[in-house]
Coordinates of C-alpha atoms in Angstrom, one line a residue:
X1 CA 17.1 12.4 -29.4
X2 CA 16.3 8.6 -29.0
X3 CA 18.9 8.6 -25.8
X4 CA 16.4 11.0 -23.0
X5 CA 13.2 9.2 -25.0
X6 CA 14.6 5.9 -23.9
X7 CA 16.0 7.1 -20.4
X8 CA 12.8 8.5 -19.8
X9 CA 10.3 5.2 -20.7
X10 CA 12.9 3.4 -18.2
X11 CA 12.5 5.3 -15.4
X12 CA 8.7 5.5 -15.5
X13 CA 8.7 1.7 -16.0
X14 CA 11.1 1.7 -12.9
X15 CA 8.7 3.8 -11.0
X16 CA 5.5 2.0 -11.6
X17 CA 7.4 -1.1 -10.7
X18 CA 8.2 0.2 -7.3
X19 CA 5.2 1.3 -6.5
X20 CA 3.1 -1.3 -5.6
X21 CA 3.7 -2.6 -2.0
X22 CA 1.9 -5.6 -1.0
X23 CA 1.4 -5.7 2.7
X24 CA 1.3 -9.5 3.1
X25 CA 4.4 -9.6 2.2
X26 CA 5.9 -6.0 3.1
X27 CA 9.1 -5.7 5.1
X28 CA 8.6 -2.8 7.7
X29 CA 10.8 -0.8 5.7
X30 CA 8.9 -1.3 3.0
X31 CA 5.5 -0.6 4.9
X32 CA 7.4 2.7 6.0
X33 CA 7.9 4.2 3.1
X34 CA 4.1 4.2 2.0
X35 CA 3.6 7.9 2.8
X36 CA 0.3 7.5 5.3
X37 CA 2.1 5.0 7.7
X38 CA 4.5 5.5 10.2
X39 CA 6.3 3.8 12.7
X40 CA 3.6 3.4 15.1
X41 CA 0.7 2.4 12.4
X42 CA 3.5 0.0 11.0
X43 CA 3.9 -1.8 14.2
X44 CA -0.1 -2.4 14.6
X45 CA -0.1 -4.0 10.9
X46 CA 3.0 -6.1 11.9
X47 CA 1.5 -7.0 14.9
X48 CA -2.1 -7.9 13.5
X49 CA -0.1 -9.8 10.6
X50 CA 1.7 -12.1 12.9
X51 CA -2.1 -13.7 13.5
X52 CA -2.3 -14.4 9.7
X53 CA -2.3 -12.7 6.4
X54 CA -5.1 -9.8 5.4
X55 CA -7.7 -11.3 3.4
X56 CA -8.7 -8.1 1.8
X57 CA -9.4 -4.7 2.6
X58 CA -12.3 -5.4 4.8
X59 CA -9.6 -7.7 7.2
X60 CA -7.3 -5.3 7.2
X61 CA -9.6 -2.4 8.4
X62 CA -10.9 -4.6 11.1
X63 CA -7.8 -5.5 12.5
X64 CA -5.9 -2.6 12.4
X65 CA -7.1 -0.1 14.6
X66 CA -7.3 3.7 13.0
X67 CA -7.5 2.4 9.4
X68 CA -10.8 3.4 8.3
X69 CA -12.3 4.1 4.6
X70 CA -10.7 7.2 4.0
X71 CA -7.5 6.3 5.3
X72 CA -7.4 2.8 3.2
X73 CA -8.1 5.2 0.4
X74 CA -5.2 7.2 0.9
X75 CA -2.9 4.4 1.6
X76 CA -3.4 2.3 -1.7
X77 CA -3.6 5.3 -3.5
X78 CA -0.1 5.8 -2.5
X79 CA 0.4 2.1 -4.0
X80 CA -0.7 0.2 -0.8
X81 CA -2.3 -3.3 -1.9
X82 CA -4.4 -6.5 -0.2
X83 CA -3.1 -9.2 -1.9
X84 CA -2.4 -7.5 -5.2
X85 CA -5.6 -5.6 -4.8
X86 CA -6.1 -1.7 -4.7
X87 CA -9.0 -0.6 -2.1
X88 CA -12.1 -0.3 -3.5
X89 CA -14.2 1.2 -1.2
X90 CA -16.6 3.9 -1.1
X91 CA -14.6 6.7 -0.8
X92 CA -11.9 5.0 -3.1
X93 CA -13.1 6.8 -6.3
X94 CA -13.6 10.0 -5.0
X95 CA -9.8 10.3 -3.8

């Protein structure tokens, strides 16, 4: 009985551990596999990183073209973060 409770508390820490991707710091593989961003919207963060690392949410929105409120929303509810930081915009609490 102990056996699937202990299997089971390892593999939700595992999960929460993975879920959290930190774009400053995000391979593009990594960036990829937050569902929200593809190849294309991958490539304009890459790009707009090269210039220098996000400051926050606000940076990020600015410099990357199509990411807007909702969209931000979306991403770091799918574990997306500005350094360490989940969006906390507007439209954050009612996703």
């Amino acid at each position: 009985m102990r056996k699937p409770l202990l299997l089971l508390a390892m593999a939700l820490a595992a999960s929460s551990c993975l879920a959290a991707v930190e774009i400053n710091q995000a391979t593009e593989a990594e960036l990829d596999s937050v569902k929200g961003l593809g190849p294309s919207s991958t490539a304009r963060i890459l790009k707009a990183r090269s210039q220098g690392a996000f400051k926050d949410w606000a940076d990020f929105m600015a410099r990357v073209k199509g990411i807007k409120p909702k969209t931000a929303a979306k991403l770091s509810q799918e574990g997306l973060t500005v350094n360490d930081a989940p969006y906390q915009g507007p439209n954050a609490a009612a996703q």
